[in-house]
Every structure is written in C-alpha cells, then in structure tokens.
XYZ file of C-alpha atoms in Angstrom:
666
model
C 14.499 -10.630 36.276
C 15.674 -8.180 33.398
C 16.643 -9.269 30.205
C 19.361 -8.226 28.168
C 17.875 -6.501 24.111
C 18.755 -8.520 21.484
C 20.281 -6.147 18.848
C 22.577 -5.820 15.911
C 24.402 -3.108 17.825
C 25.891 -0.938 14.216
C 22.477 -0.816 12.922
C 20.724 0.121 15.976
C 22.987 2.820 17.277
C 23.548 3.691 13.520
C 19.862 4.626 12.712
C 18.886 6.134 15.957
C 22.017 8.675 14.894
C 20.534 8.916 11.718
C 17.069 9.760 13.100
C 18.796 12.037 15.622
C 20.161 14.175 13.381
C 17.143 15.156 12.011
C 15.099 15.701 15.135
C 18.335 17.645 16.246
C 17.636 20.634 13.577
C 13.981 21.015 15.074
C 15.600 21.719 17.600
C 18.818 23.678 17.289
C 16.703 25.518 14.924
C 13.346 25.788 16.082
C 12.206 28.666 13.614
C 14.092 28.368 10.831
C 13.521 24.569 10.788
C 10.957 23.821 7.948
C 12.555 26.028 5.842
C 15.911 23.851 6.354
C 13.779 20.762 5.839
C 11.930 22.351 2.764
C 15.305 23.353 1.190
C 16.743 19.956 1.784
C 13.504 18.277 -0.783
C 13.923 20.800 -2.984
C 17.524 20.375 -3.563
C 16.826 16.417 -3.889
C 13.770 16.629 -6.184
C 15.564 18.871 -8.459
C 18.648 17.452 -8.566
C 17.443 12.908 -8.576
C 13.915 13.306 -9.188
C 14.139 11.441 -13.008
C 15.954 8.987 -9.927
C 12.737 8.235 -8.522
C 10.769 8.199 -11.420
C 13.178 5.778 -13.501
C 13.178 3.668 -10.328
C 9.334 3.104 -10.004
C 9.341 2.694 -13.316
C 12.023 -0.390 -13.114
C 10.456 -1.396 -10.230
C 7.344 -1.810 -12.229
C 8.757 -3.756 -15.064
C 10.657 -6.211 -13.318
C 8.293 -7.610 -11.155
C 5.911 -7.812 -14.444
C 8.523 -9.647 -16.566
C 8.922 -11.842 -13.280
C 5.698 -12.674 -12.690
C 5.272 -13.167 -16.494
C 8.380 -15.032 -17.787
C 10.429 -18.420 -16.609
C 11.140 -16.871 -13.154
C 7.444 -17.070 -12.349
C 7.355 -20.733 -11.293
C 9.848 -20.599 -9.245
C 8.914 -20.624 -5.521
C 9.664 -18.285 -2.299
C 10.646 -21.364 -0.465
C 11.725 -24.782 -1.164
C 10.249 -27.129 -4.403
C 8.207 -28.928 -2.050
C 6.831 -26.290 0.093
C 2.942 -25.157 0.635
C 1.758 -21.693 1.434
C 1.263 -21.446 4.492
C -2.311 -20.186 4.234
C -5.157 -20.948 1.831
C -5.415 -18.667 -1.328
C -8.183 -16.913 0.140
C -7.017 -16.444 3.329
C -4.198 -14.813 1.596
C -5.374 -13.007 -0.431
C -7.646 -11.451 2.296
C -4.695 -10.443 4.518
C -3.190 -8.538 0.606
C -6.513 -6.750 0.733
C -5.702 -5.574 4.546
C -2.881 -4.887 3.447
C -4.053 -2.330 1.045
C -5.939 -0.183 3.489
C -4.433 2.777 5.601
C -4.919 5.922 7.208
C -3.827 7.711 3.811
C -6.759 6.202 1.220
C -9.295 7.994 4.679
C -6.737 11.237 4.476
C -6.907 11.267 0.680
C -9.676 9.317 -0.777
C -12.065 12.681 -0.737
C -9.174 15.241 -0.837
C -6.980 14.144 -3.921
C -9.357 13.695 -6.988
C -10.947 17.248 -5.358
C -7.428 18.953 -4.964
C -6.739 17.632 -8.709
C -10.106 18.813 -10.327
C -9.810 22.230 -9.032
C -6.139 22.090 -9.764
C -5.148 20.155 -12.503
C -1.494 19.628 -13.745
C -2.269 20.402 -17.842
C -6.042 20.941 -17.464
C -8.215 23.481 -16.816
C -9.609 23.778 -13.190
C -12.569 22.265 -12.990
C -13.723 21.444 -16.573
C -14.962 17.773 -17.718
C -10.615 17.502 -18.536
C -9.770 18.590 -15.253
C -12.542 15.500 -13.942
C -11.007 12.828 -16.408
C -7.108 14.115 -15.107
C -7.737 14.188 -11.283
C -9.071 10.672 -11.678
C -6.555 9.179 -13.804
C -3.828 10.831 -11.530
C -5.159 9.352 -8.711
C -5.514 6.231 -9.898
C -1.575 6.407 -11.200
C -0.447 7.790 -7.463
C -2.109 4.659 -5.622
C -1.966 1.771 -8.443
C 0.318 -0.759 -9.295
C 3.344 1.635 -9.345
C 2.900 1.932 -5.628
C 2.545 -2.329 -5.358
C 5.603 -2.695 -7.833
C 7.027 -0.867 -4.722
C 6.206 -3.364 -2.442
C 6.478 -6.430 -4.235
C 10.185 -5.406 -4.769
C 11.006 -5.991 -0.814
C 8.365 -8.493 -0.363
C 10.186 -10.595 -2.768
C 13.302 -10.112 -2.183
C 12.725 -10.988 1.649
C 10.523 -13.601 0.765
C 12.903 -15.535 -1.975
C 16.192 -15.196 -0.091
C 14.963 -15.442 3.297
C 12.656 -19.027 2.423
C 14.256 -20.495 -0.352
C 18.659 -19.073 1.225
C 16.781 -19.806 4.804
C 18.531 -16.097 5.366
C 17.107 -13.682 7.870
C 14.263 -11.598 7.026
C 15.876 -8.604 6.921
C 16.549 -6.247 3.804
C 20.677 -6.956 3.895
C 19.330 -10.448 3.259
C 17.982 -9.856 -0.231
C 21.549 -8.964 -1.865
C 22.744 -11.945 -0.604
C 23.526 -12.582 -4.456
C 26.142 -9.870 -4.958
C 27.808 -9.448 -1.377
C 27.913 -13.050 -0.246
C 29.470 -13.282 3.174
C 30.015 -9.530 3.005
C 25.937 -8.744 3.814
C 27.300 -9.248 7.517
C 29.908 -6.552 7.595
C 29.867 -2.314 7.343
C 27.641 -2.637 3.328
C 24.710 -4.931 5.396
C 24.888 -2.393 8.120
C 24.426 0.444 5.866
C 21.490 -1.138 3.830
C 19.776 -1.716 7.503
C 20.660 1.271 8.758
C 18.527 2.687 5.838
C 16.160 0.815 5.667
C 15.136 1.677 9.345
C 15.831 5.221 8.765
C 13.193 5.435 5.849
C 10.398 3.086 7.692
C 10.162 6.112 10.533
C 9.725 8.725 8.835
C 7.426 6.910 6.259
C 5.023 5.491 9.587
C 5.896 9.224 11.153
C 4.544 10.715 7.557
C 1.060 8.798 7.887
C 1.158 9.123 12.074
C 1.194 12.931 11.024
C -1.351 12.704 8.139
C -3.454 10.807 10.420
C -3.417 13.029 13.435
C -4.286 16.175 10.894
C -7.602 14.241 10.438
C -8.804 12.762 13.469
C -8.372 16.741 15.001
C -10.450 17.710 11.950
C -13.114 14.747 12.321
C -13.007 16.028 16.402
C -13.179 19.783 15.300
C -16.166 19.015 13.515
C -18.062 16.285 15.458
C -17.670 18.311 19.120
C -15.595 21.459 17.751
C -12.886 20.776 19.231
C -9.978 23.513 17.649
C -7.554 22.648 14.794
C -3.698 23.044 15.392
C -1.095 21.598 17.109
C -1.714 21.672 20.407
C -3.704 19.424 20.127
C -2.176 17.466 17.482
C 0.588 16.821 19.679
C -1.705 15.190 22.813
C -3.175 13.327 20.366
C -0.068 11.642 19.121
C 0.999 11.004 22.464
C -2.395 9.472 23.339
C -2.285 7.309 20.342
C 1.241 6.073 20.946
C 0.410 5.116 24.403
C -2.717 2.625 23.512
C 0.421 1.315 20.859
C 2.480 0.845 23.831
C -0.627 -0.770 25.951
C -1.168 -3.517 22.821
C 3.149 -3.946 23.392
C 3.787 -4.392 26.466
C 0.233 -6.476 27.686
C 0.488 -9.076 24.440
C -3.243 -7.607 22.969
C -2.156 -8.896 18.858
C -4.440 -11.410 18.827
C -7.208 -8.141 20.293
C -5.567 -5.447 17.864
C -5.321 -8.213 14.804
C -9.181 -8.816 15.540
C -9.693 -5.056 15.423
C -8.400 -4.327 12.711
C -10.322 -6.771 10.863
C -13.387 -5.155 11.818
C -12.195 -2.162 10.913
C -11.451 -3.613 7.153
C -14.868 -4.801 6.868
C -16.151 -0.892 8.888
C -14.338 0.995 6.184
C -15.645 -1.514 3.348
C -19.580 -0.937 4.634
C -18.506 2.566 4.303
C -17.730 2.388 1.040
C -21.264 0.520 0.229
C -22.967 3.466 2.308
C -21.379 6.306 0.146
C -21.880 3.818 -3.336
C -25.675 3.414 -2.456
C -26.858 6.710 -1.155
C -24.362 8.841 -3.963
C -25.003 8.548 -7.887
C -24.658 4.924 -7.832
C -25.026 4.055 -11.336
C -22.671 7.190 -12.719
C -20.477 5.450 -10.312
C -20.496 2.018 -11.718
C -19.653 4.518 -15.168
C -17.285 5.983 -13.915
C -15.303 3.459 -12.802
C -15.016 1.727 -15.972
C -13.962 5.389 -17.953
C -11.399 5.673 -14.991
C -9.862 1.979 -15.562
C -9.543 3.155 -19.041
C -8.122 6.666 -18.416
C -5.281 5.404 -16.675
C -4.890 2.934 -18.643
C -4.429 4.707 -21.983
C -1.812 6.984 -20.045
C 0.003 4.210 -17.731
C 3.166 4.568 -19.683
C 3.309 8.203 -20.533
C 2.736 9.143 -16.788
C 5.483 6.594 -15.333
C 8.014 8.264 -16.858
C 6.508 11.645 -17.589
C 8.664 14.008 -15.390
C 7.181 17.543 -16.957
C 10.825 18.040 -18.267
C 10.118 20.224 -20.894
C 7.280 22.014 -18.844
C 8.813 22.231 -15.129
C 6.064 22.427 -12.778
C 6.185 22.222 -9.318
C 3.299 19.405 -9.336
C 5.137 16.760 -9.823
C 7.337 17.264 -7.031
C 4.163 17.729 -4.408
C 2.662 15.334 -5.350
C 3.924 12.152 -7.784
C 7.709 12.718 -6.577
C 6.928 12.856 -3.055
C 4.322 9.590 -3.331
C 6.435 7.418 -4.915
C 9.422 8.461 -1.965
C 6.214 7.846 0.535
C 5.788 4.227 -1.136
C 9.890 3.296 -0.880
C 9.788 4.910 2.565
C 6.897 2.189 3.803
C 8.406 -0.238 1.458
C 10.404 -2.451 4.260
C 7.340 -2.764 6.540
C 4.699 -3.668 3.978
C 7.402 -5.616 2.204
C 7.969 -7.608 5.650
C 4.108 -7.915 5.816
C 3.206 -9.657 2.698
C 6.880 -11.598 3.045
C 5.640 -13.694 6.049
C 2.422 -14.408 4.675
C 3.869 -15.516 1.394
C 5.930 -18.744 2.060
C 5.115 -21.456 -0.200
C 3.424 -19.128 -3.060
C 5.353 -19.302 -6.589
C 6.077 -16.000 -7.435
C 4.186 -15.793 -10.963
C 1.148 -15.827 -7.673
C 2.989 -13.312 -5.795
C 3.347 -10.612 -8.161
C -0.022 -11.097 -9.870
C -2.177 -10.749 -6.609
C 0.194 -8.386 -4.775
C 0.105 -6.145 -7.592
C -3.568 -6.347 -8.461
C -5.387 -6.866 -6.070
C -5.182 -4.366 -3.374
C -4.671 -1.914 -6.265
C -8.168 -3.018 -8.107
C -9.811 -1.994 -4.695
C -8.377 0.922 -4.420
C -8.942 2.112 -7.391
C -13.076 1.366 -6.595
C -12.285 3.297 -3.395
C -11.197 6.304 -4.852
C -14.056 6.136 -7.890
C -16.952 5.848 -5.008
C -15.177 8.519 -2.773
C -14.018 10.851 -5.375
C -16.009 10.854 -8.270
C -18.871 11.374 -5.845
C -17.218 14.616 -4.527
C -17.303 15.640 -7.452
C -20.456 14.945 -8.454
C -21.500 16.803 -4.870
C -19.349 19.735 -5.774
C -20.657 20.476 -8.762
C -23.962 20.088 -7.801
C -25.377 20.504 -4.900
C -22.444 22.388 -2.364
C -21.977 24.869 -5.630
C -17.796 24.689 -4.834
C -18.366 25.140 -1.584
C -16.751 21.514 -0.911
C -13.779 22.646 -3.293
C -13.296 25.811 -1.514
C -12.736 24.167 1.941
C -10.568 21.310 0.859
C -8.472 24.368 -1.467
C -8.246 25.477 2.473
C -7.761 22.412 4.361
C -7.539 18.897 2.698
C -7.345 16.749 6.520
C -11.169 18.491 6.981
C -12.286 16.918 3.103
C -14.148 13.995 4.294
C -16.015 15.531 7.136
C -16.679 18.136 4.807
C -17.447 15.155 2.246
C -19.836 13.988 4.526
C -22.125 16.879 5.397
C -24.131 16.606 1.871
C -24.598 12.779 2.517
C -27.283 11.411 5.017
C -26.551 10.332 8.672
C -22.960 12.873 8.797
C -22.679 13.165 12.255
C -22.790 8.961 12.356
C -20.472 8.660 9.322
C -18.050 11.081 10.786
C -17.538 9.290 13.835
C -17.089 6.219 12.012
C -14.173 7.989 10.146
C -12.387 9.032 12.978
C -12.338 5.418 14.865
C -11.485 4.085 11.262
C -8.293 6.865 11.051
C -7.651 6.224 15.006
C -7.415 2.112 14.771
C -5.366 2.383 11.497
C -3.528 4.506 13.651
C -2.450 2.363 16.642
C -2.289 -0.756 14.319
C 0.642 0.831 12.145
C 2.174 2.249 15.377
C 2.688 -1.199 16.906
C 3.289 -3.029 13.250
C 5.640 -0.626 12.569
C 7.851 -0.966 15.857
C 7.766 -4.748 14.941
C 8.588 -4.405 11.764
C 11.223 -1.928 12.507
C 12.881 -4.256 15.925
C 12.817 -6.841 14.121
C 15.405 -5.473 11.405
C 17.880 -3.511 14.320
C 17.948 -6.920 15.115
C 19.246 -8.585 12.491
C 16.498 -10.744 11.470
C 15.754 -11.870 14.944
C 11.687 -11.760 15.855
C 11.864 -12.790 19.551
C 13.372 -9.368 21.076
C 12.011 -8.072 23.846
C 9.017 -5.821 24.998
C 11.232 -2.785 25.858
C 12.308 -2.864 21.993
C 9.298 -2.592 20.973
C 8.352 -0.062 22.990
C 11.712 2.385 21.879
C 10.652 1.957 18.851
C 7.064 2.611 18.802
C 7.583 5.771 20.909
C 10.647 7.249 18.612
C 7.562 6.838 15.999
C 5.485 9.348 17.764
C 8.823 11.425 18.887
C 9.862 12.170 15.176
C 5.732 12.337 14.217
C 5.162 14.872 16.961
C 8.798 16.648 16.260
C 8.576 17.268 12.563
C 5.075 18.380 13.403
C 6.742 20.928 15.477
C 9.142 21.798 13.060
C 7.195 22.591 10.251
C 4.142 20.588 10.010
C 3.004 18.148 7.144
C 5.409 20.005 5.364
C 8.403 18.632 7.306
C 6.520 15.346 7.628
C 6.668 14.980 3.464
C 10.272 16.884 2.906
C 11.766 13.523 5.623
C 10.679 11.485 3.576
C 11.769 12.292 0.107
C 15.565 12.742 1.965
C 15.262 9.420 3.955
C 13.883 7.673 0.108
C 16.597 9.000 -1.271
C 19.350 6.052 -0.253
C 17.209 3.753 -0.105
C 15.600 3.621 -3.828
C 19.490 2.906 -4.509
C 18.855 -0.585 -1.915
C 16.172 -1.295 -4.315
C 17.669 -0.977 -7.400
C 20.438 -3.142 -6.063
C 17.533 -5.529 -4.513
C 16.231 -6.129 -8.310
C 19.296 -6.767 -9.362
C 20.178 -9.853 -6.701
C 16.515 -10.909 -7.364
C 17.355 -11.416 -11.068
C 21.498 -13.045 -10.460
C 19.093 -15.599 -7.759
C 16.514 -16.344 -9.744
C 19.255 -16.784 -13.125
C 20.950 -18.858 -11.144
C 17.813 -21.379 -9.340
C 16.628 -21.583 -13.035
C 19.933 -22.444 -14.511
C 20.216 -25.083 -11.785
C 16.891 -26.351 -11.857
C 17.902 -27.155 -15.959
C 21.158 -28.450 -15.069
C 19.801 -31.199 -12.789
C 17.167 -32.011 -15.381
C 19.351 -32.861 -17.816
C 21.896 -35.021 -15.500
C 20.652 -38.038 -15.567
C 24.029 -39.298 -13.574
C 24.054 -36.595 -10.912
C 24.179 -38.204 -8.296
C 21.079 -38.673 -5.151
C 20.898 -39.390 -1.803
C 17.332 -41.237 -0.324
C 16.434 -40.066 3.472
C 16.185 -43.570 4.452
C 20.299 -44.642 3.205
C 22.373 -46.892 5.087
C 19.654 -47.268 7.865
C 18.557 -51.049 9.022
C 15.059 -51.907 8.271
C 14.303 -52.596 11.882
C 15.622 -48.703 12.736
C 13.050 -47.908 9.533
C 10.384 -49.110 10.602
C 10.846 -48.282 14.497
C 10.965 -44.520 12.588
C 7.501 -45.208 10.817
C 5.608 -46.119 13.683
C 7.274 -43.326 15.762
C 6.735 -39.529 16.015
C 10.001 -38.008 17.044
C 9.430 -34.855 19.212
C 10.432 -31.333 18.690
C 13.040 -31.906 21.664
C 14.120 -35.606 19.867
C 14.723 -33.361 16.677
C 17.082 -30.998 18.349
C 19.182 -33.214 20.273
C 19.765 -35.535 17.301
C 21.043 -31.984 15.505
C 23.119 -31.132 18.362
C 24.634 -34.391 19.159
C 24.677 -36.361 15.242
C 24.235 -33.148 12.710
C 26.426 -30.801 14.225
C 29.653 -32.930 15.285
C 29.017 -34.874 11.328
C 28.858 -31.589 9.402
C 31.993 -30.134 11.859
C 34.084 -32.754 10.621
C 33.466 -32.504 7.454
C 33.614 -28.126 7.388
C 36.990 -29.388 8.778
C 38.271 -31.115 5.992
C 37.127 -28.695 3.361
C 38.926 -25.432 4.961
C 42.445 -28.297 5.041
C 41.858 -28.537 1.376
C 41.488 -25.390 0.489
C 37.855 -24.611 0.668
C 36.587 -22.226 3.489
C 33.933 -23.980 5.622
C 32.021 -23.219 8.596
C 28.831 -24.608 10.128
C 26.751 -21.498 11.538
C 23.342 -21.862 13.457
C 20.382 -20.168 12.001
C 16.840 -18.828 12.662
C 14.682 -21.769 14.493
C 17.076 -23.700 16.045
C 18.438 -25.047 11.910
C 22.086 -25.249 11.615
C 23.761 -25.390 8.908
C 27.636 -26.327 6.753
C 28.309 -23.583 4.286
C 31.291 -22.978 1.741
C 31.306 -19.357 0.541
C 32.480 -19.907 -3.781
C 33.575 -16.694 -5.886
C 30.770 -16.372 -9.016
C 28.539 -19.260 -8.150
C 26.165 -20.128 -5.785
C 27.721 -20.828 -2.192
C 27.418 -24.702 -1.072
C 24.631 -24.776 1.584
C 24.406 -28.204 3.786
C 21.282 -27.244 6.190
C 19.281 -29.622 9.070
C 16.084 -27.485 9.742
C 13.647 -28.860 12.390
C 10.492 -29.543 10.616
C 7.132 -29.836 11.559
C 4.441 -32.106 9.595
C 0.899 -32.494 10.217
C 0.086 -36.460 11.357
C -2.671 -37.943 9.250
C -5.919 -38.586 11.125
C -5.605 -42.727 10.581
C -1.862 -42.592 10.947
C -0.284 -45.751 12.709
C 2.031 -43.648 15.014
C 1.648 -44.313 18.748
C -0.154 -42.165 20.773
C -1.974 -40.740 17.532
C 0.407 -37.041 17.686
C -1.129 -33.845 16.261
C 2.633 -33.353 14.604
C 5.820 -35.660 13.851
C 9.641 -33.906 13.395
C 11.712 -34.265 11.436
C 14.820 -33.206 10.957
C 14.950 -31.901 7.251
C 17.375 -31.148 4.693
C 17.837 -27.688 3.165
C 20.277 -26.543 0.500
C 21.021 -22.926 -1.077
C 19.275 -23.737 -4.494
C 16.154 -24.153 -2.785
C 15.686 -28.120 -4.002
C 13.685 -30.426 -2.384
C 14.957 -31.342 0.830
C 14.291 -34.456 3.234
C 13.736 -36.134 6.500
C 17.331 -36.728 8.172
C 16.262 -38.159 11.434
C 17.700 -41.450 12.329
C 21.297 -41.132 10.476
C 24.307 -41.703 12.217
C 27.657 -39.494 11.980
C 29.016 -41.102 9.092
C 25.770 -41.606 6.992
C 25.103 -37.480 7.295
C 28.835 -37.614 6.374
C 28.071 -40.030 3.223
C 24.677 -37.507 2.516
C 26.940 -34.350 3.015
C 29.932 -35.543 0.055
C 26.571 -36.585 -2.292
C 25.229 -33.032 -1.715
C 28.348 -31.980 -2.669
C 29.471 -33.418 -5.407
C 26.057 -33.457 -6.846
C 26.503 -29.172 -6.268
C 30.249 -29.806 -7.812
C 28.348 -31.538 -10.822
C 26.217 -28.886 -11.406
C 27.806 -25.346 -10.467
C 29.982 -27.175 -13.454
C 27.461 -27.136 -15.973
C 27.277 -24.855 -19.528
C 24.174 -23.802 -18.464
C 25.482 -22.551 -14.714
C 28.638 -21.365 -16.005
C 27.032 -19.359 -18.899
C 24.812 -17.610 -16.183
C 27.323 -16.754 -13.700
C 30.400 -16.550 -16.684
C 33.152 -17.731 -13.607
C 36.126 -19.899 -15.480
C 36.174 -23.364 -15.295
C 39.249 -24.027 -13.412
C 37.226 -21.813 -10.406
C 34.932 -24.308 -10.080
C 36.901 -27.824 -9.678
C 36.997 -29.901 -6.722
C 40.400 -29.292 -4.359
C 42.850 -32.091 -5.047
C 42.906 -35.104 -3.005
C-alpha cells in the first residue's frame, strides 16, 4: 500500500528549487557552466572570504569558552539524564565520524602539494616541509571539528533539553521562539539542506575521482568523466539498495570494518616507512601547528593577496560548513546525557588527534619518499593529478597491489555510507525533524546526491563542485553565527535559573506521589506500567488536564496551547517575551528494571509518564495521578517558573522589565 510522504512542504520544495537552479546552469549553459561557477566562487571569496575565516575563528573560540567556563557543566538533556552510550563506545563512534573520503584523498596529496607549492616558503625546501605539515594540520584540525561542534551542540542541547525536533531551526529557539515554525525557520532548514547536498556531492566527486585513479592503476581502466559517471551511478545504486532493503546493520558493520582496515593500513605505512622519524616528525608537527594556530586562524593574506588561500583554506572552511549539518546531526544523536564540557573536549580533540597522526604517517612518509627513492617523481605525478597520489605513493612501498586494492575498497565503502547516511540526515531536516519517514523519501535524496555530483562533474569537474560548495556554504555561515548566539542565550538562561533555584529555598516543589493514596502508591510500586498503559494515561488524563490549564491561562491573557511532540509526548506551552517560555510536558520514558525487583513478571523495562520542562530541570513520574492532581502539579510548576523568571539573576540575563513577568490578575 502506498504510504504518503512525510515532508515539511516549504522546506522540501524550497530546497529542491534552489538545487534545481544550480543544476539548470549546467543544462542551459553546458559549455560555459564551468566558467560561471568559477566566477561565482571568485566573487563570493573576494567579497566574503574574510567572513568564512572570521566565522570559523568565532566558532572555535566559542566552543572552547563553553567547555572551559561555567556552561561546561550543563547537560545535553534534562539534568538527571544519563548518557545513552558507554564512554568508550561513544569515543569509538566519534572516532569513526572523523574518517572519510577526504582523508583517503588528501592524506598524501595535500602535504605533497604544499611541499611543492607552499604559500610563503621556497618550494621543496626544509621550510616548505615545515609549512606543508603545519598547513595540513591546520586544515584538518580542531577548526574543522569546532564547526561540527557548533551544529552538533546546538542540535543536542535544544533537541534533548528543550525537547524540540532534531532540526537546524530548533537551535534558534531562544532567539525566535515560536517563529522557528515560520518563514525564517523554513529558510534556515533550506540553507542546511542545500549546503549538505553540495558538501556531500563534493565528497562524492572527490571519492569517484580517486576510485577511478585506483582502477586505472590496478586494471588500466582509463581516467575520465566517461568512467566516473557510471561509477557514481553504480555506487549510488548500492547505497539505494541499503536504503530499500534496510541493510543498516550490515552497512554499519561494514563501516566499522572499514575503519579497522584504514587503521591497519596506516599502521602498515608506519611500520614499513621511516618509523622512528615519523614519531619525531609527529611531535614537531604538533609544535608547528600550535605555534602558528592563532596567526593562521585570522590570516587571510590581506597585505599579500594570494590565490592559495581561496583554493585551500577558504574552500576547506566552506566544505566543513556544508558538511556540518550531516556530521553535527550524527554526533548530536549519540551525545544525549553528556555534559557540554565532555562533548566539546571529545569532539574537538579526539578525532583531530587521530587525523594529525594519520596525516603525519602518510604525509611525512610521502615527502621522505619523494626526496629520496622517488627523486621528485612522486611530486610530479601529484602535481599533474592529485587523485593518483595515494596509488603512486604505494608503488614505493611493499605489496603495492594489495594496498592499492584496499584503498579503492575503503574509498568505495566510505562513498556508499556517506550517500546512505547523508540521505537520512537530509530527509530528517526536510521532514521537520521526523526520523520515521518513508523509504521513498530517502531514495529520493540519495539519488539527488548522485545527480548533483554527476551534473557538476559534467559542468566543470571538481572545480565546479568546489564552487557550488563555497556558494552554498555562505548563507549557512550566517545561520551558524546565529546558532552560536542562540546557544549563549539559552545556556545563560539555564544557568541563571539554576542559580536562582539554588538561592530560593521557598520555591514550591512537587513530589511525584503527591495526592496519591497509599494503596495506589503500593500498586504502582508492585506493577510495571507498559508502554501502552502510559500512552493511554497521557491521552485520557494528561491531555485533558493540560487543555484545561491552557484554556484558563489563555482566558486570562496568557496565550497557551497544548501540542503533541516527538515520541508520543504532549506539552503545555505558554510563550513569553524576553524570558524562557513556560513548558510542562509529559513523555513516555523506559527505565530498566533491577534484577531482583519485586515487580510482577519481572519485565525488562517499566514505563513512566515523565515530566519535562523548558529549563531542562529534573523531571519525575506522574503515572497514576488523576486530572485534578495533574492540574495541581502544573500550577505548582507554573508558580515555580514565575518565581524563577522574576529573580534578579534571570532579569539580568534577559533584560526583561519586571511588569512583563507578573502573573495574570485573578
């Protein structure tokens, strides 16, 4: 039976229209498309290159301040939430997120390119060697992960603490409030989708170029667009099979295996290469990176203009910004329950640390080979075509046929998983944060990624892909700057409310068992409510109670409404100007049952009707209350809310006039 698509129409059709405009340029102007895209890139970088550089510096400084300051103790979720994954599993998944097509493509190509054509040093000199590794570390270091951290932190914080959908617009809630569901919110999600599509398309273009180079090396298959287009079609078809057949578990296992093989490949190069020198170089590279970190962060070569900054640093920053909704969504989904300090520390330094060692092993070994056994031949081959760099490099190591075959397989699998996972993230944004959508929707986005990559390769090769990425990242850069401001506003309000709560001992509280008879409390202790029972309780008791309170608040001049939220939750929301909205929500929560629990039947989980609030404060189970008791509990929380938002600390944060915070007159 046909299942209707689940989409947010303005976002879905708006994003498709913008993407269609880019593709139309290649169709209408096939001979001039490359020039058009190149001119667009030059115009954007000449006018806004400074913005990319400054924005990324702001992102890095912001996440470091959030980590090191008082905001670091805030949780990505309610105050009582615990992490969904063990620390070691979480770190492993962050580690996996740091690997991809780019590291395979540029591991040899980028250090060698900078060694032969550095931005300021003499080519192929000792100074060029230092600059090559310092620049490579800069492009693949903590700046890239600061970009991902901003989006991931925003999604996780407002998604899990405010119980908002996991979509980019939710990150602007403290600034826009209910207007995130209007035109501004639609525009934000459109920018996120368009940027992600072109970011993934660029990675696919890079990947297919390297696969083509590997097949040329191994099998003599010619290199060119006539081979690369069928390769894109085949790999997108494999990703589509994963979507249709639900082979997510198999692809996940394949991805983890892929990561292990990549690490083994790195260890192989480390062992057969100049091992002792590589460890020495790694320490030196870290020193060079840290020494030049601040200068490179803000160095746009204003007094010594060079096309190098456009082709490398600014392109990378645009590429990472385009990828940030994709990677940000991934790291947000696995980080519920972590503190801000844990999140930033792990996201910034663990993947970057591995990347630094990866680039040292491949990059310094390549420079060692080129200045020795290769006598410059490796550098000349990379200068002619960077996509062949890894395979030409393997020629100077043992078992070159085997290592080249593994490299082709690694890139292919990264290609497939990127297309599959990317379609899931884009689909979720286009559906307004809904993750349970139709298979047809994911297929649509998966195919569109391939169509965009193929079309731009036809229109102008990798240059066209890079130009489209730079252009699509510009509006999302502005969105990310707004996300930074919104995070600061939201976290500052949370911290102020926590401090106000700590200093106001007379604030009323509610016990989850308040109003229940002792017989009813005993019955609940000895019975584990099922998910269906909790759902029925929310429908028959919670919803009517919240609707009564919302109606009464609205009649007294305080607009309020009851809304259904993700996972079957329901919430009473009362918007307010200048301060956090009042929210009283109830969601279904599964809690594991202890091994020696007295519960009848000893089920694995007991379900609760757990409250949540806009402050992310500790919730509690209200299962078993009747409507009057629920209403009384809502009023207790509303009175507590009014006392908190009228505290001097909160007024200082929001700057709200005191009369705006007064409760309505009876």
